[in-house]
């Protein structure tokens, strides 16, 4: 049986009263038969070894977590190899090195609209964007918390739902995925 290392990114949890603990996330993943389950910080990140690829993992995990939590829990998932490619393709290498907490990757739940690349962030502030097919790299030089370039604004431009992770989290998830691959399970 094929085993795939998959990174799951939960969307819109632990905000606005939508609480879901790392223990619940781990239990749901293990209940689905995923192995070598590791959560990262309590903001909806999990790395698993699954018997199927990212889309099936996202669907199964989302359904299990929705049943557990009592509210919709969308999950965006990437295989380890796809996540490695996201890291390697980072167009903001200086910012990734010097200011990683202000660099964000938005993982979309599918390919973005063809018009997304024409979106001009200038009216929102000093943010810089680089669109990819299923990700967005966004650099927030003045910080993310006060920016008017919010995820709902970006989702409208993308025509997709997504979830954002700062560069430090992106790298931590990449390292966890590599550990699972090195263990001969990926």
mmCIF file of C-alpha atoms in Angstrom:
data_model
loop_
_atom_site.group_PDB
_atom_site.id
_atom_site.type_symbol
_atom_site.label_atom_id
_atom_site.label_comp_id
_atom_site.label_asym_id
_atom_site.label_seq_id
_atom_site.Cartn_x
_atom_site.Cartn_y
_atom_site.Cartn_z
ATOM 1 C CA UNK A 1 0.000 0.000 0.000
ATOM 2 C CA UNK A 2 1.267 3.474 -0.861
ATOM 3 C CA UNK A 3 1.924 5.733 2.104
ATOM 4 C CA UNK A 4 2.038 9.491 1.597
ATOM 5 C CA UNK A 5 3.285 12.203 3.927
ATOM 6 C CA UNK A 6 0.585 14.894 3.969
ATOM 7 C CA UNK A 7 0.448 18.308 5.624
ATOM 8 C CA UNK A 8 -3.036 19.369 6.718
ATOM 9 C CA UNK A 9 -3.846 23.015 7.330
ATOM 10 C CA UNK A 10 -7.094 23.737 9.123
ATOM 11 C CA UNK A 11 -8.914 26.879 8.150
ATOM 12 C CA UNK A 12 -10.602 29.266 10.599
ATOM 13 C CA UNK A 13 -10.106 27.347 13.832
ATOM 14 C CA UNK A 14 -9.284 28.796 17.240
ATOM 15 C CA UNK A 15 -10.714 32.144 16.183
ATOM 16 C CA UNK A 16 -14.156 33.560 16.868
ATOM 17 C CA UNK A 17 -15.119 30.820 19.322
ATOM 18 C CA UNK A 18 -14.331 28.018 16.858
ATOM 19 C CA UNK A 19 -12.061 26.101 19.246
ATOM 20 C CA UNK A 20 -10.352 22.877 18.273
ATOM 21 C CA UNK A 21 -7.381 21.599 20.265
ATOM 22 C CA UNK A 22 -4.260 19.897 18.993
ATOM 23 C CA UNK A 23 -5.339 16.816 20.978
ATOM 24 C CA UNK A 24 -8.662 16.730 19.075
ATOM 25 C CA UNK A 25 -6.821 17.155 15.769
ATOM 26 C CA UNK A 26 -4.382 14.356 16.629
ATOM 27 C CA UNK A 27 -7.190 12.045 17.771
ATOM 28 C CA UNK A 28 -9.211 12.671 14.593
ATOM 29 C CA UNK A 29 -6.181 11.960 12.382
ATOM 30 C CA UNK A 30 -5.302 8.801 14.278
ATOM 31 C CA UNK A 31 -8.962 7.730 14.204
ATOM 32 C CA UNK A 32 -8.771 7.840 10.410
ATOM 33 C CA UNK A 33 -5.847 5.424 10.521
ATOM 34 C CA UNK A 34 -3.161 7.994 9.782
ATOM 35 C CA UNK A 35 0.180 7.272 11.390
ATOM 36 C CA UNK A 36 3.152 9.268 12.628
ATOM 37 C CA UNK A 37 0.736 12.117 13.409
ATOM 38 C CA UNK A 38 2.349 15.341 14.596
ATOM 39 C CA UNK A 39 0.583 18.629 15.261
ATOM 40 C CA UNK A 40 2.396 21.942 15.220
ATOM 41 C CA UNK A 41 1.275 24.814 17.443
ATOM 42 C CA UNK A 42 -2.374 25.079 18.385
ATOM 43 C CA UNK A 43 -3.488 26.764 15.184
ATOM 44 C CA UNK A 44 -4.530 23.818 13.076
ATOM 45 C CA UNK A 45 -1.425 22.270 11.562
ATOM 46 C CA UNK A 46 -0.855 18.535 11.260
ATOM 47 C CA UNK A 47 1.577 16.269 9.444
ATOM 48 C CA UNK A 48 0.501 12.666 8.903
ATOM 49 C CA UNK A 49 1.379 9.557 6.979
ATOM 50 C CA UNK A 50 -1.766 8.607 5.063
ATOM 51 C CA UNK A 51 -2.733 5.747 2.755
ATOM 52 C CA UNK A 52 -3.864 8.250 0.111
ATOM 53 C CA UNK A 53 -2.965 11.664 -1.238
ATOM 54 C CA UNK A 54 -3.670 15.206 -0.158
ATOM 55 C CA UNK A 55 -7.226 15.679 -1.558
ATOM 56 C CA UNK A 56 -8.580 12.543 0.120
ATOM 57 C CA UNK A 57 -6.785 13.443 3.362
ATOM 58 C CA UNK A 58 -8.261 16.949 3.320
ATOM 59 C CA UNK A 59 -11.769 15.591 2.729
ATOM 60 C CA UNK A 60 -11.572 12.840 5.355
ATOM 61 C CA UNK A 61 -9.926 14.996 7.996
ATOM 62 C CA UNK A 62 -12.336 17.873 7.361
ATOM 63 C CA UNK A 63 -15.341 15.558 7.739
ATOM 64 C CA UNK A 64 -13.983 13.960 10.922
ATOM 65 C CA UNK A 65 -13.146 17.318 12.492
ATOM 66 C CA UNK A 66 -16.497 18.820 11.509
ATOM 67 C CA UNK A 67 -18.236 15.906 13.240
ATOM 68 C CA UNK A 68 -15.983 16.317 16.310
ATOM 69 C CA UNK A 69 -16.233 20.100 16.608
ATOM 70 C CA UNK A 70 -19.837 20.666 15.580
ATOM 71 C CA UNK A 71 -18.898 23.351 13.054
ATOM 72 C CA UNK A 72 -17.462 23.280 9.538
ATOM 73 C CA UNK A 73 -13.699 22.665 9.572
ATOM 74 C CA UNK A 74 -12.261 23.133 6.079
ATOM 75 C CA UNK A 75 -8.864 21.510 5.563
ATOM 76 C CA UNK A 76 -6.337 22.400 2.887
ATOM 77 C CA UNK A 77 -3.737 19.677 2.364
ATOM 78 C CA UNK A 78 -0.489 19.263 0.475
ATOM 79 C CA UNK A 79 1.767 16.280 -0.015
ATOM 80 C CA UNK A 80 5.228 16.657 1.441
ATOM 81 C CA UNK A 81 6.723 16.972 -2.042
ATOM 82 C CA UNK A 82 4.267 19.743 -2.953
ATOM 83 C CA UNK A 83 5.104 21.550 0.308
ATOM 84 C CA UNK A 84 8.846 21.216 -0.369
ATOM 85 C CA UNK A 85 8.203 22.842 -3.754
ATOM 86 C CA UNK A 86 6.386 25.734 -2.036
ATOM 87 C CA UNK A 87 9.425 26.311 0.165
ATOM 88 C CA UNK A 88 11.875 26.060 -2.726
ATOM 89 C CA UNK A 89 9.859 28.430 -4.944
ATOM 90 C CA UNK A 90 9.722 31.256 -2.395
ATOM 91 C CA UNK A 91 10.158 34.482 -4.369
ATOM 92 C CA UNK A 92 11.056 36.482 -1.240
ATOM 93 C CA UNK A 93 14.378 34.906 -0.242
ATOM 94 C CA UNK A 94 15.746 38.004 1.525
ATOM 95 C CA UNK A 95 12.532 38.498 3.472
ATOM 96 C CA UNK A 96 12.375 34.783 4.315
ATOM 97 C CA UNK A 97 15.843 35.054 5.819
ATOM 98 C CA UNK A 98 15.612 38.504 7.446
ATOM 99 C CA UNK A 99 11.916 38.956 8.334
ATOM 100 C CA UNK A 100 10.171 35.555 8.266
ATOM 101 C CA UNK A 101 7.344 36.527 10.625
ATOM 102 C CA UNK A 102 6.060 39.041 8.058
ATOM 103 C CA UNK A 103 6.177 36.582 5.150
ATOM 104 C CA UNK A 104 3.064 34.484 4.661
ATOM 105 C CA UNK A 105 2.076 31.624 2.405
ATOM 106 C CA UNK A 106 -1.622 31.274 1.673
ATOM 107 C CA UNK A 107 -2.508 27.733 0.642
ATOM 108 C CA UNK A 108 -5.639 27.723 -1.516
ATOM 109 C CA UNK A 109 -8.181 24.920 -1.726
ATOM 110 C CA UNK A 110 -7.624 24.719 -5.480
ATOM 111 C CA UNK A 111 -6.170 26.665 -8.407
ATOM 112 C CA UNK A 112 -6.688 30.423 -8.199
ATOM 113 C CA UNK A 113 -8.696 32.396 -10.729
ATOM 114 C CA UNK A 114 -6.728 33.464 -13.781
ATOM 115 C CA UNK A 115 -7.475 37.089 -12.891
ATOM 116 C CA UNK A 116 -5.787 36.796 -9.463
ATOM 117 C CA UNK A 117 -2.387 37.843 -10.799
ATOM 118 C CA UNK A 118 -3.862 41.170 -11.900
ATOM 119 C CA UNK A 119 -4.914 42.001 -8.324
ATOM 120 C CA UNK A 120 -3.123 45.161 -7.172
ATOM 121 C CA UNK A 121 -2.424 45.254 -3.436
ATOM 122 C CA UNK A 122 -1.205 48.894 -3.531
ATOM 123 C CA UNK A 123 -4.544 50.301 -2.385
ATOM 124 C CA UNK A 124 -4.229 48.298 0.843
ATOM 125 C CA UNK A 125 -0.681 49.288 1.834
ATOM 126 C CA UNK A 126 2.904 48.235 1.197
ATOM 127 C CA UNK A 127 2.294 44.509 0.876
ATOM 128 C CA UNK A 128 3.884 42.606 -1.980
ATOM 129 C CA UNK A 129 2.302 39.526 -3.519
ATOM 130 C CA UNK A 130 3.425 36.722 -5.786
ATOM 131 C CA UNK A 131 0.647 34.430 -6.990
ATOM 132 C CA UNK A 132 1.260 30.795 -7.785
ATOM 133 C CA UNK A 133 -1.244 28.247 -9.022
ATOM 134 C CA UNK A 134 -2.389 27.037 -5.611
ATOM 135 C CA UNK A 135 -0.439 29.312 -3.261
ATOM 136 C CA UNK A 136 0.142 32.970 -2.658
ATOM 137 C CA UNK A 137 3.319 34.424 -1.196
ATOM 138 C CA UNK A 138 2.569 37.663 0.645
ATOM 139 C CA UNK A 139 5.074 39.935 2.330
ATOM 140 C CA UNK A 140 3.682 42.343 4.928
ATOM 141 C CA UNK A 141 6.577 44.741 5.675
ATOM 142 C CA UNK A 142 4.462 46.769 8.124
ATOM 143 C CA UNK A 143 3.042 43.723 9.910
ATOM 144 C CA UNK A 144 0.066 41.478 9.342
ATOM 145 C CA UNK A 145 -2.163 42.360 12.282
ATOM 146 C CA UNK A 146 -3.079 45.874 11.171
ATOM 147 C CA UNK A 147 -2.985 45.281 7.450
ATOM 148 C CA UNK A 148 -6.122 45.938 5.435
ATOM 149 C CA UNK A 149 -5.003 43.200 3.018
ATOM 150 C CA UNK A 150 -6.854 40.469 4.888
ATOM 151 C CA UNK A 151 -7.497 36.857 3.983
ATOM 152 C CA UNK A 152 -11.113 37.603 2.913
ATOM 153 C CA UNK A 153 -9.806 40.274 0.499
ATOM 154 C CA UNK A 154 -7.275 37.805 -0.915
ATOM 155 C CA UNK A 155 -9.886 35.027 -1.131
ATOM 156 C CA UNK A 156 -12.120 37.292 -3.196
ATOM 157 C CA UNK A 157 -9.227 38.022 -5.575
ATOM 158 C CA UNK A 158 -8.283 34.336 -5.751
ATOM 159 C CA UNK A 159 -11.812 33.040 -6.170
ATOM 160 C CA UNK A 160 -10.868 30.320 -3.638
ATOM 161 C CA UNK A 161 -10.832 29.606 0.059
ATOM 162 C CA UNK A 162 -7.472 29.470 1.728
ATOM 163 C CA UNK A 163 -5.516 29.497 4.923
ATOM 164 C CA UNK A 164 -2.361 31.440 5.741
ATOM 165 C CA UNK A 165 0.803 30.426 7.579
ATOM 166 C CA UNK A 166 3.823 32.588 8.343
ATOM 167 C CA UNK A 167 7.189 31.533 6.997
ATOM 168 C CA UNK A 168 8.416 30.159 10.331
ATOM 169 C CA UNK A 169 5.433 27.783 10.400
ATOM 170 C CA UNK A 170 5.920 26.883 6.732
ATOM 171 C CA UNK A 171 9.503 25.844 7.495
ATOM 172 C CA UNK A 172 8.555 23.954 10.661
ATOM 173 C CA UNK A 173 5.929 21.946 8.759
ATOM 174 C CA UNK A 174 8.453 21.267 6.008
ATOM 175 C CA UNK A 175 10.911 19.913 8.595
ATOM 176 C CA UNK A 176 8.238 17.679 10.166
ATOM 177 C CA UNK A 177 7.334 16.316 6.725
ATOM 178 C CA UNK A 178 11.001 15.615 5.937
ATOM 179 C CA UNK A 179 11.388 13.749 9.243
ATOM 180 C CA UNK A 180 8.472 11.505 8.309
ATOM 181 C CA UNK A 181 9.881 10.908 4.833
ATOM 182 C CA UNK A 182 13.294 10.038 6.290
ATOM 183 C CA UNK A 183 11.630 7.506 8.559
ATOM 184 C CA UNK A 184 10.811 5.499 5.438
ATOM 185 C CA UNK A 185 7.114 6.246 5.775
ATOM 186 C CA UNK A 186 6.678 8.879 3.052
#
